[in-house]
Short mmCIF file of C-alpha atoms in Angstrom, two decimals:
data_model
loop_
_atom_site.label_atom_id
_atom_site.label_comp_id
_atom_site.label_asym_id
_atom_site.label_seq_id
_atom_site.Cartn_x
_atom_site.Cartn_y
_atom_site.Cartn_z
CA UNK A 1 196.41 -38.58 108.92
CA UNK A 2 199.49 -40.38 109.43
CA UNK A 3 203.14 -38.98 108.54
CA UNK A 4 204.09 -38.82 104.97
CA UNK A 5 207.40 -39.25 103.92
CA UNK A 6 208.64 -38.93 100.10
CA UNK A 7 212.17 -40.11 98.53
CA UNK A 8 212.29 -39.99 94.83
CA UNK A 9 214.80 -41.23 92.61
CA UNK A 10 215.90 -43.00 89.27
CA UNK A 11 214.47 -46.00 90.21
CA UNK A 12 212.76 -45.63 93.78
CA UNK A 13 209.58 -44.32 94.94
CA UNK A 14 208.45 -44.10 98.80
CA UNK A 15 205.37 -42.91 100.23
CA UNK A 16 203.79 -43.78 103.25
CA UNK A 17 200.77 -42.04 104.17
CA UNK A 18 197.72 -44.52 103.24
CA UNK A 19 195.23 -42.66 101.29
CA UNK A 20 194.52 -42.49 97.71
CA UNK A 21 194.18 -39.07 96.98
CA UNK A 22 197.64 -38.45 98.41
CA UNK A 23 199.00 -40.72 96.10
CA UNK A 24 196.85 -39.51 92.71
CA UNK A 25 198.41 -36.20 93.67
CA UNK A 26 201.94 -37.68 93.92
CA UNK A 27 201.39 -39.20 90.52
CA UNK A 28 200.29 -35.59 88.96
CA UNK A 29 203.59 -34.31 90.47
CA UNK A 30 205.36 -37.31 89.14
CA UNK A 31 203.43 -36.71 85.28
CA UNK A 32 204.30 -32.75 85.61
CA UNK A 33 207.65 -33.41 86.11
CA UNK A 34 208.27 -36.29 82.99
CA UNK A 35 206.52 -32.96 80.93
CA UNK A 36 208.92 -30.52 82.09
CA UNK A 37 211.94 -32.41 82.24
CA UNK A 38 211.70 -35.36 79.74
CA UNK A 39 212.39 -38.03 82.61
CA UNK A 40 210.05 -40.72 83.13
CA UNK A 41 209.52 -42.92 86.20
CA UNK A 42 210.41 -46.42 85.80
CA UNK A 43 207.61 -48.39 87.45
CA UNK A 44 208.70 -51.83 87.04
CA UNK A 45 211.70 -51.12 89.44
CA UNK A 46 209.85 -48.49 91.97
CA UNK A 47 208.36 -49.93 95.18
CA UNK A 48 205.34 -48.59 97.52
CA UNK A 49 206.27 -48.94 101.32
CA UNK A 50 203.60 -49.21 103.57
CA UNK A 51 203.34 -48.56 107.58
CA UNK A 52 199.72 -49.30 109.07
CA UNK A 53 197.71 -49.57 105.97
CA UNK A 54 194.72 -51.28 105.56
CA UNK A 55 194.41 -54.18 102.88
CA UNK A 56 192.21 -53.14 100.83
CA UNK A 57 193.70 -49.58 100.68
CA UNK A 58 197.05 -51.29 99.65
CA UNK A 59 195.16 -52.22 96.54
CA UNK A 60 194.16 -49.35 95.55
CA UNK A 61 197.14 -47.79 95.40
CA UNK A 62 199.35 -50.16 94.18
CA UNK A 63 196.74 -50.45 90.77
CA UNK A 64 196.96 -46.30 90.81
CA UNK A 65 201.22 -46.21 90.65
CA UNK A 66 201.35 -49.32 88.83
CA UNK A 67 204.36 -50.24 91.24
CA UNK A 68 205.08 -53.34 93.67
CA UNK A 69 205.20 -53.48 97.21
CA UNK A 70 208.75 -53.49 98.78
CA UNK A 71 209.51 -54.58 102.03
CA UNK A 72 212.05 -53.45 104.49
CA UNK A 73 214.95 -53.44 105.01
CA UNK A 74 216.15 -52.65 101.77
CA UNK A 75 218.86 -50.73 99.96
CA UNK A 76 219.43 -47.07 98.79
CA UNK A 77 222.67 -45.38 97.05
CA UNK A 78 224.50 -48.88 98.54
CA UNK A 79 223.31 -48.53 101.78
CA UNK A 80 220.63 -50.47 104.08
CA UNK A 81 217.37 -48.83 105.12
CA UNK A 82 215.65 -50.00 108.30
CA UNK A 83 213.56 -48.93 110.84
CA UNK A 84 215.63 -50.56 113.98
CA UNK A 85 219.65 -49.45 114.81
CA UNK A 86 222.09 -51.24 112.33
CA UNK A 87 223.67 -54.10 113.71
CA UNK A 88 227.84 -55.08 112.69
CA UNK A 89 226.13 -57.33 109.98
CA UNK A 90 224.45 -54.68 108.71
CA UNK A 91 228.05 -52.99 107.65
CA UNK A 92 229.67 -55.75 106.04
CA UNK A 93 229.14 -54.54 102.45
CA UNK A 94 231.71 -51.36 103.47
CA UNK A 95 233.81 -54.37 104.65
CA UNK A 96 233.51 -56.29 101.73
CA UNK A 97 233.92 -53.88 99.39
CA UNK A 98 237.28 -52.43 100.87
CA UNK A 99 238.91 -55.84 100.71
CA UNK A 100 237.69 -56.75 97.46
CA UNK A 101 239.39 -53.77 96.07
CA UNK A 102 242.32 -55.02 97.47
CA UNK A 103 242.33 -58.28 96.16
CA UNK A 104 241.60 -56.55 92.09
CA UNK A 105 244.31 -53.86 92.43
CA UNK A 106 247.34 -56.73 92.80
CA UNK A 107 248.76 -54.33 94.96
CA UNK A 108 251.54 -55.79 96.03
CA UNK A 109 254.07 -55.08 93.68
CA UNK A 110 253.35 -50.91 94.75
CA UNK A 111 256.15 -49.08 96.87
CA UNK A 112 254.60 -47.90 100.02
CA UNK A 113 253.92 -44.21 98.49
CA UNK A 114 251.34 -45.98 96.45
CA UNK A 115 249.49 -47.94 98.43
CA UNK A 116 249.43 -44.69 100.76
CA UNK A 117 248.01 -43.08 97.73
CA UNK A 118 245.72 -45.79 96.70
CA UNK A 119 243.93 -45.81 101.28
CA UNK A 120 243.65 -41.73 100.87
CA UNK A 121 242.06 -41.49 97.81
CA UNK A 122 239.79 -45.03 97.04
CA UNK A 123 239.84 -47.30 100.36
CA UNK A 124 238.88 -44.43 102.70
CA UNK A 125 236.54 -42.74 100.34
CA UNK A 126 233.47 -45.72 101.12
CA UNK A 127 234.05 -45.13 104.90
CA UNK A 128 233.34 -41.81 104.22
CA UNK A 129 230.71 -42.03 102.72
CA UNK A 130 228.92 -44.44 105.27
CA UNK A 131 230.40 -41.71 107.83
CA UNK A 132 227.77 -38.88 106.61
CA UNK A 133 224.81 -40.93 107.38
CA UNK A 134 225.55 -43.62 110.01
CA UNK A 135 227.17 -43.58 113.82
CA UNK A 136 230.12 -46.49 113.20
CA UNK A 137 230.49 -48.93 115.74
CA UNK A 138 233.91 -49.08 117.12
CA UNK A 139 234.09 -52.83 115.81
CA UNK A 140 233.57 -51.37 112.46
CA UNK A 141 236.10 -48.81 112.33
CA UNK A 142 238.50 -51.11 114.08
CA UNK A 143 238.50 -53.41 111.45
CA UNK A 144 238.86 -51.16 108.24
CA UNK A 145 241.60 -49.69 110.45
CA UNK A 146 243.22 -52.83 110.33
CA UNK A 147 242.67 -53.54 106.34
CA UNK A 148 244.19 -50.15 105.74
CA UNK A 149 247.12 -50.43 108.43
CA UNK A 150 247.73 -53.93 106.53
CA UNK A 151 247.57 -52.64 102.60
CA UNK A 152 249.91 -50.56 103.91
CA UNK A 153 252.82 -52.19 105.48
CA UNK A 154 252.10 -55.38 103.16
CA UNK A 155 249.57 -54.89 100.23
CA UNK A 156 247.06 -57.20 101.50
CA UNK A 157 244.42 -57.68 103.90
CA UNK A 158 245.97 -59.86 106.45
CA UNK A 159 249.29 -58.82 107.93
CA UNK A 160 251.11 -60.40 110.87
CA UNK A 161 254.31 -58.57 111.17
CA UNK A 162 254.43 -55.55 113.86
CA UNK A 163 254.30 -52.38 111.81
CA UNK A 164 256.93 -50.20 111.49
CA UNK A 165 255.01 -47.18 112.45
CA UNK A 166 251.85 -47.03 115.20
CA UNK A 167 248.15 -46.20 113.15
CA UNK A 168 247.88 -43.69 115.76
CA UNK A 169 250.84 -41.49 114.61
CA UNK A 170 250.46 -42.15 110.81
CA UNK A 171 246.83 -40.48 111.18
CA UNK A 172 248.57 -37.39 111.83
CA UNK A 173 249.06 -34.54 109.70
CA UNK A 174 252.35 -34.70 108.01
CA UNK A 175 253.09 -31.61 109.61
CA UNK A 176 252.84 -33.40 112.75
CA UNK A 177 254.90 -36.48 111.90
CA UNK A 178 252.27 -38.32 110.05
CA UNK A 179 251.25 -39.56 106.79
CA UNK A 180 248.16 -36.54 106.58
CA UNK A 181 245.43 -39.90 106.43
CA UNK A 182 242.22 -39.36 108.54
CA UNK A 183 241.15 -40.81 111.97
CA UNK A 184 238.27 -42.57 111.01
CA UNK A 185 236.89 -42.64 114.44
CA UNK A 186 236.85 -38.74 114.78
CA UNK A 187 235.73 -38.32 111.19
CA UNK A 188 232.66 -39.79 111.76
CA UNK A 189 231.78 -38.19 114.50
CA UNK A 190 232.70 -34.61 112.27
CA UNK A 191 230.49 -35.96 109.78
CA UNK A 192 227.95 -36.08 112.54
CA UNK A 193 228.71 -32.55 113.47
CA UNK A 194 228.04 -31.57 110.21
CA UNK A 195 224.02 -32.36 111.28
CA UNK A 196 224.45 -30.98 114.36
CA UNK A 197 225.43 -27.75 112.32
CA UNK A 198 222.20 -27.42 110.25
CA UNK A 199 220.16 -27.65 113.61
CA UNK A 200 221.96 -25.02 115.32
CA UNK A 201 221.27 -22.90 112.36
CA UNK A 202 218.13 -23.93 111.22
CA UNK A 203 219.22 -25.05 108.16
CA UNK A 204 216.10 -25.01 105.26
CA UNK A 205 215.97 -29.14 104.76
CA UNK A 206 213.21 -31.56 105.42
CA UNK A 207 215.05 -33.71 107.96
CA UNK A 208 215.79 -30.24 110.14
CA UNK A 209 212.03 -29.69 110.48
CA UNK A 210 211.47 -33.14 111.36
CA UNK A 211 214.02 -33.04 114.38
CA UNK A 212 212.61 -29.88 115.69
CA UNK A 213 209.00 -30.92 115.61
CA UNK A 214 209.98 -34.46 117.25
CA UNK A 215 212.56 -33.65 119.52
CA UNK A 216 213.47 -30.22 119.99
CA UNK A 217 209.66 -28.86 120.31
CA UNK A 218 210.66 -24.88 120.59
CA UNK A 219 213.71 -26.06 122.79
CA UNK A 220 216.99 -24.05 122.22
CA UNK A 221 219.14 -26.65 120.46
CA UNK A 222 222.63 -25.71 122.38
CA UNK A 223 220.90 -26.03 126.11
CA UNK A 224 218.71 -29.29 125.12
CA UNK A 225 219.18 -32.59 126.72
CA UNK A 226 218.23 -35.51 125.35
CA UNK A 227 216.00 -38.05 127.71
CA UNK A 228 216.72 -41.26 127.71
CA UNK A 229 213.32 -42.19 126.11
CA UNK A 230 214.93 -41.18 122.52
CA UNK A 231 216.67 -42.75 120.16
CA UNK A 232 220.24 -43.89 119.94
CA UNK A 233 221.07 -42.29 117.45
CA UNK A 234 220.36 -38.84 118.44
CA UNK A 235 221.71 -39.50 121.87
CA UNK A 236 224.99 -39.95 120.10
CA UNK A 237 224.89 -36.67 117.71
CA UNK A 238 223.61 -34.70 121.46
CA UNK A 239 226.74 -35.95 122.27
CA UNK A 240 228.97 -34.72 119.15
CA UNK A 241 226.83 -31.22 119.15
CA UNK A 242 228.58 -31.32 122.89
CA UNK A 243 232.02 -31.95 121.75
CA UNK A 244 231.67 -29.23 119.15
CA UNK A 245 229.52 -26.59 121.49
CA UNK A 246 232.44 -24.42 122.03
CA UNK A 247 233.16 -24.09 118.27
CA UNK A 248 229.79 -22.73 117.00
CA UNK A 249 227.65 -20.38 118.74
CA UNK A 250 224.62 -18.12 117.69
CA UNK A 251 224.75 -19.69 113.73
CA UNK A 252 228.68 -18.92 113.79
CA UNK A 253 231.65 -21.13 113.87
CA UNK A 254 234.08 -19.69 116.31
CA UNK A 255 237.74 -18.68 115.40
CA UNK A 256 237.47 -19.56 111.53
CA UNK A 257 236.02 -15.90 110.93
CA UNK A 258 232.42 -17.00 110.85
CA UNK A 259 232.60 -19.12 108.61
CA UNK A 260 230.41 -22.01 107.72
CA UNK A 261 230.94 -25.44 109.66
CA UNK A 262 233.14 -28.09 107.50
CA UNK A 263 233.92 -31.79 107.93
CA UNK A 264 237.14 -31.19 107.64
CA UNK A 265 237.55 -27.74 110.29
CA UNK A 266 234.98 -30.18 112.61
CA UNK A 267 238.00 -33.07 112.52
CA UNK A 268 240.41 -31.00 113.13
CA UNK A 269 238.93 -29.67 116.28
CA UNK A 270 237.79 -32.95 117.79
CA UNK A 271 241.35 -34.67 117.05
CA UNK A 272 244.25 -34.79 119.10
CA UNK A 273 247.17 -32.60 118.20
CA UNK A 274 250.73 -33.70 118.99
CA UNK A 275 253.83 -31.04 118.57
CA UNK A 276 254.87 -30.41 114.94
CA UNK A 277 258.39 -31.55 113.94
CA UNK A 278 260.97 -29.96 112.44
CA UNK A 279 261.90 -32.12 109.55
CA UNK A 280 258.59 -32.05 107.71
CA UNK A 281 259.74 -30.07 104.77
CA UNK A 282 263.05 -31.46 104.32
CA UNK A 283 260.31 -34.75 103.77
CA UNK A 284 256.95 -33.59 101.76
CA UNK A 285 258.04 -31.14 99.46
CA UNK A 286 256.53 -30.84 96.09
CA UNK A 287 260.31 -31.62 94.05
CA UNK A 288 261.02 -35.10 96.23
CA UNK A 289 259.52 -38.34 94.49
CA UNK A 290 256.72 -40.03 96.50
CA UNK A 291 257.93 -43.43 96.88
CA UNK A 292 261.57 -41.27 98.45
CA UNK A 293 259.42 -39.17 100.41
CA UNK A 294 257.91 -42.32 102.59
CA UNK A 295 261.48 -43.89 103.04
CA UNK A 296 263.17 -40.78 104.22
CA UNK A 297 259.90 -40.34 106.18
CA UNK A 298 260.72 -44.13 108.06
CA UNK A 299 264.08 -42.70 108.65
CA UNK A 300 262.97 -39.94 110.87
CA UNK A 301 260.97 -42.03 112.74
CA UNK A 302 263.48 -44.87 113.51
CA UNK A 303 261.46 -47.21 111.84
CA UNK A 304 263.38 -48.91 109.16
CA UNK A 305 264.46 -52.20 110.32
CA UNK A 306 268.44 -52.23 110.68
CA UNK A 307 269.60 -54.85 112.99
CA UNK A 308 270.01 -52.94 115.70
CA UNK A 309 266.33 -52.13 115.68
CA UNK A 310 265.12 -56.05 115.25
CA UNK A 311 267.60 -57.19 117.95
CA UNK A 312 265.86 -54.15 120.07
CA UNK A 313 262.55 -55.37 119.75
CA UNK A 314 263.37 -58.80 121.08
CA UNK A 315 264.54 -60.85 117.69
CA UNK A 316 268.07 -62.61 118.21
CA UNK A 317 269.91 -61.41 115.53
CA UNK A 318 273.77 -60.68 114.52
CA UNK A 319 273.82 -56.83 114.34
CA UNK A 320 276.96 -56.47 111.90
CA UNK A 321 276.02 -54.35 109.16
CA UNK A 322 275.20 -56.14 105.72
CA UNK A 323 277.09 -53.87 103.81
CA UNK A 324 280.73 -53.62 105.02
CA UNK A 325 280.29 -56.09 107.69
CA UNK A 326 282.21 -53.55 110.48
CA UNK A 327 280.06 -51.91 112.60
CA UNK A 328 276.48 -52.44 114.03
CA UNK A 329 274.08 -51.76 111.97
CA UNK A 330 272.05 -48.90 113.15
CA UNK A 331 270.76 -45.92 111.00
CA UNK A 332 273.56 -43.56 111.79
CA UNK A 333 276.11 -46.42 110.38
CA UNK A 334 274.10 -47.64 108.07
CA UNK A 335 273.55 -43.96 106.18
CA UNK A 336 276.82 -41.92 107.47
CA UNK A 337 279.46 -43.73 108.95
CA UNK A 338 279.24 -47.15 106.65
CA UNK A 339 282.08 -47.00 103.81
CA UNK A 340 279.65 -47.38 100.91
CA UNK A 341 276.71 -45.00 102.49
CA UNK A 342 279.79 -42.12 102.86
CA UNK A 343 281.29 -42.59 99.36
CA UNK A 344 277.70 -42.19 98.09
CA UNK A 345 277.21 -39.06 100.24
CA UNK A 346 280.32 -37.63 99.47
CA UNK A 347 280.12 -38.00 95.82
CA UNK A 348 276.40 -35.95 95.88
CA UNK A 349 277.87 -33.55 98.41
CA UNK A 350 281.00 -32.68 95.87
CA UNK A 351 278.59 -32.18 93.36
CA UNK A 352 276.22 -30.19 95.49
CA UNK A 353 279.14 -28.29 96.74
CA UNK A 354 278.08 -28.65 100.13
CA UNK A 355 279.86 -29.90 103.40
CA UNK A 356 279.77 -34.38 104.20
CA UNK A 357 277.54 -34.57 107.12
CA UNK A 358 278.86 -36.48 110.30
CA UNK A 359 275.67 -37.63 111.67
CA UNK A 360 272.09 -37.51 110.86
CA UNK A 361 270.19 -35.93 107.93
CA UNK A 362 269.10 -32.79 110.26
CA UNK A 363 272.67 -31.90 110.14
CA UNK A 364 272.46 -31.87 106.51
CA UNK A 365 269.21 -29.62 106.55
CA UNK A 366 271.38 -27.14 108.84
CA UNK A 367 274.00 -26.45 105.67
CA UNK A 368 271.07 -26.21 103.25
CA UNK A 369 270.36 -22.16 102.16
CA UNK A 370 267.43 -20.74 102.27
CA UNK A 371 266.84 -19.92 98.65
CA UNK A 372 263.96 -21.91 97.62
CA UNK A 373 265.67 -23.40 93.88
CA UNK A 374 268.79 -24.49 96.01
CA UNK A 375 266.77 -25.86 98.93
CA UNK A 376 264.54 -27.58 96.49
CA UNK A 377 267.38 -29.49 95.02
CA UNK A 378 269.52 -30.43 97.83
CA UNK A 379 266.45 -31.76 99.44
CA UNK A 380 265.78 -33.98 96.41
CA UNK A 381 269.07 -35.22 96.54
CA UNK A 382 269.14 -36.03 100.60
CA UNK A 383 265.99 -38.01 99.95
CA UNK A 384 267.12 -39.98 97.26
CA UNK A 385 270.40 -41.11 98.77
CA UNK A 386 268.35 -41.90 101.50
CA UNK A 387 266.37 -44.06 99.23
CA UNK A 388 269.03 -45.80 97.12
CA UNK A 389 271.43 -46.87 100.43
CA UNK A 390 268.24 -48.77 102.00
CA UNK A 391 267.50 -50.74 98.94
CA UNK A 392 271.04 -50.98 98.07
CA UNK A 393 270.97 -52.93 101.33
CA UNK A 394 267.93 -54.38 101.33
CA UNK A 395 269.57 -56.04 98.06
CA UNK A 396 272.59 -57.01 99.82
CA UNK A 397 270.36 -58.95 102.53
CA UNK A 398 268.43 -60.62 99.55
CA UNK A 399 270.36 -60.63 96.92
CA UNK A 400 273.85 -61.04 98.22
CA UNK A 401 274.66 -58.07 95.69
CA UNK A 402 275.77 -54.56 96.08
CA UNK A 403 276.26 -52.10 93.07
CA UNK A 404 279.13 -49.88 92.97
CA UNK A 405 278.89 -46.30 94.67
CA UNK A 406 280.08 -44.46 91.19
CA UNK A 407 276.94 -46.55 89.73
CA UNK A 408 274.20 -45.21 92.32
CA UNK A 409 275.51 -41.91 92.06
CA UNK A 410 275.44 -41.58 88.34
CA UNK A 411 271.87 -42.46 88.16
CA UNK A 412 270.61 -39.78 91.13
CA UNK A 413 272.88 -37.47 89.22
CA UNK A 414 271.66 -38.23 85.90
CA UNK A 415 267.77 -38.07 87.54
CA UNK A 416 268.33 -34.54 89.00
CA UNK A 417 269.96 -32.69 86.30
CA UNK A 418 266.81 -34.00 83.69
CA UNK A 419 264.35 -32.36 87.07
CA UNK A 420 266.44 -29.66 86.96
CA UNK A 421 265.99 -28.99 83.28
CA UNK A 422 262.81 -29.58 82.84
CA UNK A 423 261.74 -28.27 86.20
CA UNK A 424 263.76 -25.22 87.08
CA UNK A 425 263.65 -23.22 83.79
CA UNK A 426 263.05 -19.80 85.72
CA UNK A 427 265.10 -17.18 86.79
CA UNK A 428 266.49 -17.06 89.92
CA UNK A 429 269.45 -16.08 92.38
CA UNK A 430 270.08 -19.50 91.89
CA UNK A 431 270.85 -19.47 88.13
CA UNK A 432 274.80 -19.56 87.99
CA UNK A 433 274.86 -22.39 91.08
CA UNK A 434 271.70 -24.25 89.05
CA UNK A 435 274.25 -24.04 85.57
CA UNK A 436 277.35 -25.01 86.83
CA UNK A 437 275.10 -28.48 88.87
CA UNK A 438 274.23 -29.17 84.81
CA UNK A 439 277.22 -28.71 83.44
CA UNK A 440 279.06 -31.20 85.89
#
């Protein structure tokens, strides 16, 4: 009696055991279930696969079901079914299907914060997908690495600048320095864990019982090895249930209070954690506007590219700043010590009624109080002066045009006291300093 396997959707049937009684008894199943339910199996667009059946049985069985004979490999929920290891062909469609919604969103018109927004929440979402049922190669992952690290920095697939910021760092939480986007390397391999999970506790599916009757035979699951005779696929998750073996033991996961094994608590303890940095706040915070958030975010990394910067990295440039033309342009002259960039910062600071920072935005933070209405707002504020002197001199560079200081600082004015109306309509300790910011 050979092994019988059953997968049963919409507009798919499988069964592979040879003999007709199996399948009349399938078919019953099939009936009870259209009574019961209302839902009827569409024949014309099932298939019957067969593994070592003889001819004439074939017959039979396709006259019983009334369905056609479907031949490997094939596809199911948008992914390819065969009985050998996927080649890179094999993952193309996840390929193709990143870059084509590239090329229908016209992206390039976004500000970085939306194509950030656009790789978290649609291009990353089909890797992982593939990522709970398939082992990656590295080619693979490489390469939607590289569509993602070029939406980003250009809003298309091919990019041939250097980017401002390594992948490596921006898949680090924010909290870290990053932009909070996944590794997709070490998510697939928590994805993998996630299998390795339901073996070590015996979890009630189909596909556990299989393993243990195939592989594991009675074996204890944490102290099995796997021979080289087996598969490579479950060589690799043996290797994943390794990585994670000092995070679950006896059906528990360790230091999360017994709680159930995640994706997400698997990533974080097969990724690499770097020191967190102290300027993450003043950054993400749920007041600032996205598309300020990433630019104030380049400016604590030293990535924005003042002159000094490009003549640093090898490009033979004149390094006088674009604005005032006295003084190289680096980011403390640029955003502190540059005429414009101080009469800008001096005309939000009056209003703030805080202190003019000498140098650097941390400074800034320093002076900021801890009260969270007042620290919401000044952080608003640092961000989007940030924001406006980088394109005010991005326009200079392109545009050969600069708008007056009273100008730029009208309109972040103007934008914060509407937030602050329509956002901070509590009380608070706040309240006078929050009425006299309105009334200016």
């Amino acid at each position: 009696m050979r092994l019988t396997h059953l997968m049963f959707a919409d507009d798919l049937l499988l069964f592979c055991k040879g003999d007709v009684q199996s399948i009349m008894v399938l078919l019953r199943t099939f009936t009870t279930f259209s009574y019961a339910s209302g839902l009827k199996l569409s024949k014309g667009k099932s298939n019957v696969y067969f593994n070592g059946v003889k001819e004439e049985i074939k017959g039979d069985i396709l006259q019983i079901s009334g369905c056609v004979e479907g031949h490997l490999p094939f596809k199911y929920l948008g992914v390819p079914i065969k009985t050998t290891r996927l080649n890179t062909q094999d993952y193309a469609p996840i390929i193709e299907k990143i870059m084509h919604k590239i090329r229908g969103l016209g992206t390039r018109k976004l500000s970085y914060a939306g194509r950030l927004v656009l790789i978290r929440l649609v291009l990353k979402t089909y890797h992982n997908y593939w990522s709970t049922m398939f082992i990656l190669p590295s080619g693979v992952i490489a390469r939607i690495e590289a569509i993602c690290r070029n939406f980003l920095w250009d809003g298309g697939i091919e990019y041939t600048r250097t980017p401002l910021v390594a992948w490596d760092k921006i898949c680090k939480p924010k909290s870290e320095g990053g932009l909070g986007l996944k590794d997709d390397s070490v998510w697939n391999k928590a994805a993998l864990g996630k299998l390795a999970w339901w073996i070590s506790i015996k979890a009630d599916h189909l596909w556990v019982k299989w393993v243990n009757h195939t592989y594991l035979k009675g074996q204890d699951w944490h102290a099995y090895k796997p021979t080289a005779e087996t598969s490579w696929y479950w060589r690799k998750l043996c290797q994943v249930k390794e990585q994670l073996e000092s995070t679950y033991q006896q059906g528990k996961w360790q230091n999360i209070k017994g709680k159930e094994y995640t994706i997400a608590r698997g990533y974080n303890e097969l990724r690499s954690t770097a020191p967190e940095v102290s300027w993450t706040n003043l950054v993400w915070n749920r007041m600032t506007i996205p598309k300020h958030s990433f630019i104030s975010w380049l400016y604590h990394h030293e990535a924005m590219n003042t002159k000094i910067r490009l003549r640093r990295i090898g490009l033979p440039t004149d390094t006088t700043c674009y604005i005032c033309g006295d003084g190289d342009e680096d980011l403390n002259h640029l955003f502190f010590t540059c005429n414009y960039s101080r009469e800008i910062i001096s005309i939000i600071g009056i209003w703030l009624g805080i202190p003019l920072p000498r140098r650097g935005v941390i400074a800034w933070r320093i002076l900021i109080p801890q009260t969270p209405d007042r620290r919401d707002v000044i952080n608003r504020a640092i961000n989007a002066a940030i924001y406006v002197i980088w394109q005010q001199r991005n326009q200079c560079r392109h545009e050969a045009r600069l708008t007056r200081p009273q100008v730029v600082t009208t309109s972040i004015i103007a934008d914060l006291k509407l937030w602050i109306r329509r956002s901070l309509t509590r009380r608070s300790k706040d309240e006078a300093w929050i009425r006299r910011l309105c009334e200016r």
